[in-house]
PDB file of C-alpha atoms in Angstrom:
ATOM      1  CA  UNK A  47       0.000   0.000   0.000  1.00 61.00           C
ATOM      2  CA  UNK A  48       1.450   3.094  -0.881  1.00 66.00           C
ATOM      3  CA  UNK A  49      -1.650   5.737  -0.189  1.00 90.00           C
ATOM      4  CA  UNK A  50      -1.096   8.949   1.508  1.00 95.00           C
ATOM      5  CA  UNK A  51      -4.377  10.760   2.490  1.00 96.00           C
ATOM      6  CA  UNK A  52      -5.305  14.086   2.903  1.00 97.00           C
ATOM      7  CA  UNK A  53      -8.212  15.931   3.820  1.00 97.00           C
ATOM      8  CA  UNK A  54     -10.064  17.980   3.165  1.00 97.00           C
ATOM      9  CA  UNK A  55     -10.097  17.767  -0.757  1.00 96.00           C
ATOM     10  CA  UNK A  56     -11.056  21.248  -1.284  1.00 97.00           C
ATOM     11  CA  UNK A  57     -11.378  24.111   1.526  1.00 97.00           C
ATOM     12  CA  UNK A  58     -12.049  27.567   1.132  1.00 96.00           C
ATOM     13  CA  UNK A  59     -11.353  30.100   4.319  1.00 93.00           C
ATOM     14  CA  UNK A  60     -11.639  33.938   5.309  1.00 91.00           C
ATOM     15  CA  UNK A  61      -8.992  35.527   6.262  1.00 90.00           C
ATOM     16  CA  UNK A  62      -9.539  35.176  10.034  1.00 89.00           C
ATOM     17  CA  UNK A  63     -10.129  31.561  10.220  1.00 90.00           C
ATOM     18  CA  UNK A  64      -8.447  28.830  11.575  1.00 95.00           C
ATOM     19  CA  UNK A  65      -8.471  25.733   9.444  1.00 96.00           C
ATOM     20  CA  UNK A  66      -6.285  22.504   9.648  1.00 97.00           C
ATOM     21  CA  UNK A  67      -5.307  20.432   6.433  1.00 98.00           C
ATOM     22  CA  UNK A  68      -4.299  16.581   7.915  1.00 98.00           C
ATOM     23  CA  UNK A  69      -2.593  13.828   5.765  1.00 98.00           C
ATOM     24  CA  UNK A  70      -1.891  10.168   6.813  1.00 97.00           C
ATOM     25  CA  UNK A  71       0.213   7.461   5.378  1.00 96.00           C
ATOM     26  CA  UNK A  72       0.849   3.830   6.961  1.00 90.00           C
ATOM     27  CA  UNK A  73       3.299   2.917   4.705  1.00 91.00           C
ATOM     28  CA  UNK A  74       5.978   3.352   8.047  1.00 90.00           C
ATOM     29  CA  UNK A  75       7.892   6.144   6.505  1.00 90.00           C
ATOM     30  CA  UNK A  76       9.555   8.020   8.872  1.00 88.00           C
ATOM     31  CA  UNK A  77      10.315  11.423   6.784  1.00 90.00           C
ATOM     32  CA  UNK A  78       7.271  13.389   6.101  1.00 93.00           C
ATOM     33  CA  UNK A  79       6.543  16.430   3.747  1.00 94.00           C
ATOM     34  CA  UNK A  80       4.219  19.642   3.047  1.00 97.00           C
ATOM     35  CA  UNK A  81       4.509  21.433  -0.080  1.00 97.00           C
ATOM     36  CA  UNK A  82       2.657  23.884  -1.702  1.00 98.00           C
ATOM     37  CA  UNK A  83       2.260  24.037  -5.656  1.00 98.00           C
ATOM     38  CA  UNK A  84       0.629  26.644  -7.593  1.00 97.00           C
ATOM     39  CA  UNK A  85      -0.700  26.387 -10.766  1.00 94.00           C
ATOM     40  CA  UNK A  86       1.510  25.324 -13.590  1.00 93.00           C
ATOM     41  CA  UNK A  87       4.256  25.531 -11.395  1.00 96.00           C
ATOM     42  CA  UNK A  88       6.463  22.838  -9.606  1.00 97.00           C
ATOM     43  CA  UNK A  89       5.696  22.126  -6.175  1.00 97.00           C
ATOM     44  CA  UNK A  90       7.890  24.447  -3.403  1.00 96.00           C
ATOM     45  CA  UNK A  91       8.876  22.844  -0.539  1.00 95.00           C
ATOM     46  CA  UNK A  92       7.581  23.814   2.837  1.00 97.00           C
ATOM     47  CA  UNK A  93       8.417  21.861   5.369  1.00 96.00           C
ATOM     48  CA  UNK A  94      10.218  18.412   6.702  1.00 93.00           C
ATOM     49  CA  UNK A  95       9.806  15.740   9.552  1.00 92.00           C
ATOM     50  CA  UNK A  96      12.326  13.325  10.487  1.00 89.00           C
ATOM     51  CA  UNK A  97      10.893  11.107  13.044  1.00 89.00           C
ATOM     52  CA  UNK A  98       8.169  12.903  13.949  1.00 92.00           C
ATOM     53  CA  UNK A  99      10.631  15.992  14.711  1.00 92.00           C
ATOM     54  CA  UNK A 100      10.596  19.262  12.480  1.00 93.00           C
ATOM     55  CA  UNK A 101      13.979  18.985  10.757  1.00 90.00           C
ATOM     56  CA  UNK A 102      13.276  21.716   7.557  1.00 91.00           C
ATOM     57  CA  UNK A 103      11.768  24.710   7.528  1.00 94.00           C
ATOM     58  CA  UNK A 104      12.085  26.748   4.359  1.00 93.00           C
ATOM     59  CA  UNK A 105      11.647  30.335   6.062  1.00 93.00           C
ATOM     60  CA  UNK A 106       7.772  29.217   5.634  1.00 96.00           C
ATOM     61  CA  UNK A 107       5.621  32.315   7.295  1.00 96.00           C
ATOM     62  CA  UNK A 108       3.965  31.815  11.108  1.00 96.00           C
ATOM     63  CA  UNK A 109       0.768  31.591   9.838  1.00 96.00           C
ATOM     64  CA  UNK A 110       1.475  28.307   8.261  1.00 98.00           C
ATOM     65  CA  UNK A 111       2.260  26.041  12.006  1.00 98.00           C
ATOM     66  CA  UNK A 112       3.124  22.221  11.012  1.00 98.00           C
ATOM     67  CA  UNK A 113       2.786  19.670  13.526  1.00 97.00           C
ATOM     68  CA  UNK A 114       3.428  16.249  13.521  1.00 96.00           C
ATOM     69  CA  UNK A 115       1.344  14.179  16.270  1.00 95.00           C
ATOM     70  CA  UNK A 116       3.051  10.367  15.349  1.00 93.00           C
ATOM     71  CA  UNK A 117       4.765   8.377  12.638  1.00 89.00           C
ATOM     72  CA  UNK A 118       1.449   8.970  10.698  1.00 95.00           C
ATOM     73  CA  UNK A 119      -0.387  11.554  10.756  1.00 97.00           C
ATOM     74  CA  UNK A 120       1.050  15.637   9.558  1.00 98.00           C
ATOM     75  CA  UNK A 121      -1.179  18.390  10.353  1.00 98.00           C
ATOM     76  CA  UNK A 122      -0.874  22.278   9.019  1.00 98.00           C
ATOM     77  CA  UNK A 123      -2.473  24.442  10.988  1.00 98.00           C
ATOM     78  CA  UNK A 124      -3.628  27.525   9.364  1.00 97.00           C
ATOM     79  CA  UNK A 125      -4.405  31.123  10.763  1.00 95.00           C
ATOM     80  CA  UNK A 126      -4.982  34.588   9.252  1.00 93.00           C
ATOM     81  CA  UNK A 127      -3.900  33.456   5.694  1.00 94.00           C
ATOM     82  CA  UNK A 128      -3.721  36.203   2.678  1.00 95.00           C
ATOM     83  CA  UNK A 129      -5.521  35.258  -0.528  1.00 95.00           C
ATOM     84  CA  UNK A 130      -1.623  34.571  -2.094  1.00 96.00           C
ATOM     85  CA  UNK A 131      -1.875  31.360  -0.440  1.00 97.00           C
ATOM     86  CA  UNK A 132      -4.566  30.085  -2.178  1.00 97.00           C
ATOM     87  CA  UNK A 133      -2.813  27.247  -3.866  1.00 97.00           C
ATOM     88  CA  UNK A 134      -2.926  23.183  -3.793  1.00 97.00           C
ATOM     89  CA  UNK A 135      -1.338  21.830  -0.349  1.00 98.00           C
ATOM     90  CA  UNK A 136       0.281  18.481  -1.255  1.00 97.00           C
ATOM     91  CA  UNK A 137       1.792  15.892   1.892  1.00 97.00           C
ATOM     92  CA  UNK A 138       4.281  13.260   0.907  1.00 95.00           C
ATOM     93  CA  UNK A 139       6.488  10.736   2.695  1.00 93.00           C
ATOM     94  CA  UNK A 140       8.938   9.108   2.289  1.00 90.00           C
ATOM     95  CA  UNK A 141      10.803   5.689   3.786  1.00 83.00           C
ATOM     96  CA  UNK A 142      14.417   7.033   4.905  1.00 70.00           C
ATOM     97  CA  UNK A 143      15.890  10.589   4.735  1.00 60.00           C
ATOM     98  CA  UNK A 144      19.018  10.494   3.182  1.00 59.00           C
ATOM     99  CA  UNK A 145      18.205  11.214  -0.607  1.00 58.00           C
ATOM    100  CA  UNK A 146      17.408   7.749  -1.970  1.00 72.00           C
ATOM    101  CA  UNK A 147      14.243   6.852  -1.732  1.00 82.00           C
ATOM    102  CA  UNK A 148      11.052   8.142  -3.627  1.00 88.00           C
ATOM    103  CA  UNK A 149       8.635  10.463  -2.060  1.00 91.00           C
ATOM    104  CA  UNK A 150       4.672   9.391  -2.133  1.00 93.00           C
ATOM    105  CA  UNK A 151       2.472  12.028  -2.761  1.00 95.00           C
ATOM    106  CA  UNK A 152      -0.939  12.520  -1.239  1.00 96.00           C
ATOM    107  CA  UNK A 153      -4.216  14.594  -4.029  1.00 94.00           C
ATOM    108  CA  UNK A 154      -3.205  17.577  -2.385  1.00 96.00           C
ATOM    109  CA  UNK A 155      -5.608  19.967  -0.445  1.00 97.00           C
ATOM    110  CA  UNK A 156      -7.003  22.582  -2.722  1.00 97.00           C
ATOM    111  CA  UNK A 157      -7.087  25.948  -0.531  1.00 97.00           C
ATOM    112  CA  UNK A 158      -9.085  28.791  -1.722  1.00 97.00           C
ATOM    113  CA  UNK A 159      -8.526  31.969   0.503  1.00 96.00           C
ATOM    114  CA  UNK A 160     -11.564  34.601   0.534  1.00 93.00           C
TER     115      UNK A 160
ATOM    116  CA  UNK B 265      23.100  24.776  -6.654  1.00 80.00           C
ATOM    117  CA  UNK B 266      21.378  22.069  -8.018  1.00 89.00           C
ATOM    118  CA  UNK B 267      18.994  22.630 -11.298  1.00 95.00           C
ATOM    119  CA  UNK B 268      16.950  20.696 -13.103  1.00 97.00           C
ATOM    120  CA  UNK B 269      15.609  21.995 -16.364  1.00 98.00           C
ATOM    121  CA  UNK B 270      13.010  20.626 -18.621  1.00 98.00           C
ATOM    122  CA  UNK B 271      12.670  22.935 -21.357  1.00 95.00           C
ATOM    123  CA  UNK B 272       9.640  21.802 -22.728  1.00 97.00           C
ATOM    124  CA  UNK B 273       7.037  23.698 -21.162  1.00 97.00           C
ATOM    125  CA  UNK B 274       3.984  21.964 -23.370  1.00 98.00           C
ATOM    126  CA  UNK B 275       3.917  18.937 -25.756  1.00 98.00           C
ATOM    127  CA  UNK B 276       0.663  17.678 -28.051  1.00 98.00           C
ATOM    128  CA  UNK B 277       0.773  14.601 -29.750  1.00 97.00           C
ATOM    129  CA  UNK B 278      -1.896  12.676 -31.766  1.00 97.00           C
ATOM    130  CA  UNK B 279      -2.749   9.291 -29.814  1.00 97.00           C
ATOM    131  CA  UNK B 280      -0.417   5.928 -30.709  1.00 97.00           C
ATOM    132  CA  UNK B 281       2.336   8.506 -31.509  1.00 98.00           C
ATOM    133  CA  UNK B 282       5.956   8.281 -29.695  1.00 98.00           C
ATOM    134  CA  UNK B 283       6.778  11.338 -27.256  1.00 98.00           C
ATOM    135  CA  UNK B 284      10.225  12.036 -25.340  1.00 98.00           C
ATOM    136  CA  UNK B 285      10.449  14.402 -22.220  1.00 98.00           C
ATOM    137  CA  UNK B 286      13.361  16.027 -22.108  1.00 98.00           C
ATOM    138  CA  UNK B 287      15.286  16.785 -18.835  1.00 98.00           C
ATOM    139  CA  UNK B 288      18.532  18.066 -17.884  1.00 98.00           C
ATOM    140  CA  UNK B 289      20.207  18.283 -14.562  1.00 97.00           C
ATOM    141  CA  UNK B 290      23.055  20.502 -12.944  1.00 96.00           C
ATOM    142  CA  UNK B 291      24.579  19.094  -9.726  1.00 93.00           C
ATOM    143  CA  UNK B 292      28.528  19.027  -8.464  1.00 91.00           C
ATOM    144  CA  UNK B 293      27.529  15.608  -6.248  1.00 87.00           C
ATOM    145  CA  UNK B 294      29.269  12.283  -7.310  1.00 87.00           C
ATOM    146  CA  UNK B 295      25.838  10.684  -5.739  1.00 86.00           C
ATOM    147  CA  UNK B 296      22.628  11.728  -6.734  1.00 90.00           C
ATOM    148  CA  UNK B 297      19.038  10.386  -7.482  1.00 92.00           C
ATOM    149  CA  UNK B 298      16.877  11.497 -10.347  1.00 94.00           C
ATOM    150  CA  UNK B 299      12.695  10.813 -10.304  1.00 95.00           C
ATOM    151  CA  UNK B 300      10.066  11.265 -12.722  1.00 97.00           C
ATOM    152  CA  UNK B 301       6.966  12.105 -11.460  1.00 98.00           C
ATOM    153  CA  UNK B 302       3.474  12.539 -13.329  1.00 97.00           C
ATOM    154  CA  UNK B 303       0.605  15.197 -11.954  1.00 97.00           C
ATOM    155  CA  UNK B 304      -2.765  14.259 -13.701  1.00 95.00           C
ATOM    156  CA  UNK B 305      -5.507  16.942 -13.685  1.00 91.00           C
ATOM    157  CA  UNK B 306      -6.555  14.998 -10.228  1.00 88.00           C
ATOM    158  CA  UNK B 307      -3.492  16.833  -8.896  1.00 90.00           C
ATOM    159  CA  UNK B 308      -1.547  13.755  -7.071  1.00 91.00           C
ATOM    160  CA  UNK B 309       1.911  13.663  -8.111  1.00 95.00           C
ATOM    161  CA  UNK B 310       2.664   9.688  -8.856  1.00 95.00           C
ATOM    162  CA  UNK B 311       5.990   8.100  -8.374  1.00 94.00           C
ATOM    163  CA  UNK B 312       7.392   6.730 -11.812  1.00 95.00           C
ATOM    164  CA  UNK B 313      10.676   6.496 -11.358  1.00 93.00           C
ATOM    165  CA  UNK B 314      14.378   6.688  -9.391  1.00 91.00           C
ATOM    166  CA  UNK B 315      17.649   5.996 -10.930  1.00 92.00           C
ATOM    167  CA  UNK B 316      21.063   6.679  -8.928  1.00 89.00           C
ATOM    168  CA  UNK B 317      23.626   8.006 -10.535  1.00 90.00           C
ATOM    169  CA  UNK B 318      25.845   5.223 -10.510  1.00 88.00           C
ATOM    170  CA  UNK B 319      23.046   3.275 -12.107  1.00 85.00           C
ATOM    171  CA  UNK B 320      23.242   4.337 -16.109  1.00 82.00           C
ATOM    172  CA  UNK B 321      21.252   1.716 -17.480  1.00 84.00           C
ATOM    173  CA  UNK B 322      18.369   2.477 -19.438  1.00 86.00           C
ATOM    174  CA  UNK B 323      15.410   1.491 -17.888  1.00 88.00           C
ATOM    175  CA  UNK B 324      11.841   0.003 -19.779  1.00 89.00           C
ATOM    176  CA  UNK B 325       8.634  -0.169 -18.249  1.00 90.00           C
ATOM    177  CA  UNK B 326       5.714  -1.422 -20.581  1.00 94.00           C
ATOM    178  CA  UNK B 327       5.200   1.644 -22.891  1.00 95.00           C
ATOM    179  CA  UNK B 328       7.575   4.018 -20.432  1.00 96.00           C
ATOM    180  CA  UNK B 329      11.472   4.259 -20.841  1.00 95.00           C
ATOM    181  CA  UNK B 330      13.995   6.202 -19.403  1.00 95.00           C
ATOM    182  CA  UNK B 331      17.436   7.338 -21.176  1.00 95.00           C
ATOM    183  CA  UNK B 332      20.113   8.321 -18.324  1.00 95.00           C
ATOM    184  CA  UNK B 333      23.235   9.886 -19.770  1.00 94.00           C
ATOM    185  CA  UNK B 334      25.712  11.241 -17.201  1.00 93.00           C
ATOM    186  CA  UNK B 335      27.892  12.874 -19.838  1.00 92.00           C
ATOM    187  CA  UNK B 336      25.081  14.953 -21.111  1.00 95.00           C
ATOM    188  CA  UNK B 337      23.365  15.237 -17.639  1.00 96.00           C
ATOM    189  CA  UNK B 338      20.317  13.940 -18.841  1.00 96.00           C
ATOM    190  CA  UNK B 339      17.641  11.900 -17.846  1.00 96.00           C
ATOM    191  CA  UNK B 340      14.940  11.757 -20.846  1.00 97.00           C
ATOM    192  CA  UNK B 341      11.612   9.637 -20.167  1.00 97.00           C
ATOM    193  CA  UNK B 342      10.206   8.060 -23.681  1.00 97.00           C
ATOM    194  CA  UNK B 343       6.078   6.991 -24.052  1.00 97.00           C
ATOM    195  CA  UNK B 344       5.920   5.097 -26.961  1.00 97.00           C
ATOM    196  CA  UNK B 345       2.453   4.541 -28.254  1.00 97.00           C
ATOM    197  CA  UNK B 346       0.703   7.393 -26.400  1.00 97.00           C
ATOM    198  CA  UNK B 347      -2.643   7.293 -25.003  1.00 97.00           C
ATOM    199  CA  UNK B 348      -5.204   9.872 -23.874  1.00 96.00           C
ATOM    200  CA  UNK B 349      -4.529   8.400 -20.501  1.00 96.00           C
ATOM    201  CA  UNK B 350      -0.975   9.207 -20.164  1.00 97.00           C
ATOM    202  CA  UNK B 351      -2.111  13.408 -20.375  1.00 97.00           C
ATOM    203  CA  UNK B 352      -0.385  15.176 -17.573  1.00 98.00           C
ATOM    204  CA  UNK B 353       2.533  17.018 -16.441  1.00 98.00           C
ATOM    205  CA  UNK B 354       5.434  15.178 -16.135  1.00 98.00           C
ATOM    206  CA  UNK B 355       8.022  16.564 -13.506  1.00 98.00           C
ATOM    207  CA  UNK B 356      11.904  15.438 -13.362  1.00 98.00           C
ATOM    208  CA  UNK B 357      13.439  15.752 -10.115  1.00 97.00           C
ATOM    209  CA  UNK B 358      16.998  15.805  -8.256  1.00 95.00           C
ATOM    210  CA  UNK B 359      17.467  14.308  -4.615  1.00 89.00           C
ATOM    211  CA  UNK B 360      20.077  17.050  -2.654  1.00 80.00           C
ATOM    212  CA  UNK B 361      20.414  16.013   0.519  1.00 73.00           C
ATOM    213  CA  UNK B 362      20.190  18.798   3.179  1.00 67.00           C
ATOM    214  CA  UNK B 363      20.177  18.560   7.249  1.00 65.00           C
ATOM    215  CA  UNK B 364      20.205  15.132   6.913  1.00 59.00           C
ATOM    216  CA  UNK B 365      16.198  15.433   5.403  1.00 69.00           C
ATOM    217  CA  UNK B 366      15.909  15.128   1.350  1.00 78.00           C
ATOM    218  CA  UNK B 367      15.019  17.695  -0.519  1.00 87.00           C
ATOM    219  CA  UNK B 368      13.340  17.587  -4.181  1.00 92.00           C
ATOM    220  CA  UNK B 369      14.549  20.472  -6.627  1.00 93.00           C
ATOM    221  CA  UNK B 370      11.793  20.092  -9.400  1.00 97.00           C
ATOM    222  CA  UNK B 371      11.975  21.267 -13.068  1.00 98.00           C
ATOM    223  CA  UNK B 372       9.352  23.166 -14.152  1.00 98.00           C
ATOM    224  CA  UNK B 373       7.611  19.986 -15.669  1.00 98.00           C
ATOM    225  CA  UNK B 374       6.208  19.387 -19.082  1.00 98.00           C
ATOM    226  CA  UNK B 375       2.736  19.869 -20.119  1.00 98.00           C
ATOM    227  CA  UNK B 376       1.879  16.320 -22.285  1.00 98.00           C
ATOM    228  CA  UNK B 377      -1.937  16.548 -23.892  1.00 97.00           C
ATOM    229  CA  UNK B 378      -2.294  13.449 -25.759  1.00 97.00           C
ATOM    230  CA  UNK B 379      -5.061  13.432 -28.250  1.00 96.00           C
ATOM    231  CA  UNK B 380      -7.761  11.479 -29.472  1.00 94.00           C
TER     232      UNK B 380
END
């Protein structure tokens, strides 16, 4: 099985809400991934776990908070986003950090910000 | 810095015909890993394929082949007898290593419409 789940599909938000996008894989991958892709452009990395602990951070902005409960599950927390971030929110993972094995990919989250 | 380039930014074909995704990479590592992955409309980017750099053999996978050349720095992907299905963007990608996490510097992919 090599499924990584997000949800939700699709959200849309104000500007003053707080929302969380979640993603889950059981595949025993320790690294896990957020990125964030715009269209027709590649996805841009966001964040890393390493065994459950936050090991990249690619000068992401505070409203974007990442949090990784277990070995499974990656949440981003979201909080007085700016319409810019409307893009798709895609969670990977992968089986060993190190640069050698493959990334899954989750459908992405499709964020709409009003 | 590693780059990976892709300079086709959008390929259409006629269904059954042969197509070749170009990519070229930039990297001053001795070890490095190269993916292909595909993004269908539904917006899930799917695993395809790794190759290491000390691996050049060409690889085949039903109607999916991959062309590794270190001296050119390439890594081209081949679909031979396209299908509607196989519509997407394809993205090549280079593994750099950083904080001990791995990092995936994209191209900016290739836009394949296959049609009927």
């Amino acid at each position: 099985d090599t499924e990584v789940t997000q949800t939700p599909k699709h959200l849309v938000m104000g500007m003053t809400n707080k929302k969380s996008l979640k993603c889950e894989q059981h595949m025993g991958h320790r690294a896990m991934y957020w990125y964030k892709q715009k269209a027709k452009k590649p996805p841009e990395l966001m964040f890393v776990y390493s065994y459950e602990k936050l090991s990249i951070n690619e000068s992401v902005p505070s409203r974007f908070s990442p949090e990784c409960p277990n070995s499974s599950l990656l949440n981003l927390h979201l909080h007085a986003l700016q319409p810019e971030d409307s893009a798709l929110y895609l969670c990977a993972s992968s089986q060993v950090i190190g640069g050698s094995y493959e990334q899954y990919f989750g459908p992405g989250t499709r964020l709409t910000v009003t | 810095a590693q780059k990976v380039t892709q300079a086709q930014t959008e390929i259409s074909v006629v269904e059954k015909e042969d197509v070749t995704l170009d990519c070229v990479y930039e990297t001053r590592d001795t070890t490095y890993y190269l993916f292909w992955y595909k993004q269908p409309p539904s917006g899930e980017l799917v695993f395809l394929i790794r190759r290491n750099s000390f691996d050049e053999q060409n690889e085949i996978s039903g109607r999916y082949s991959w062309n590794f050349q270190k001296s050119t720095s390439s890594f081209n992907f081949t679909i031979t007898a396209s299908q509607v299905v196989d519509s997407a963007v394809y993205f090549c990608a280079l593994s750099e290593p950083a904080q001990g996490a791995q990092k995936l510097v994209f191209g900016q992919g290739t836009r394949l419409t296959i049609n009927p």
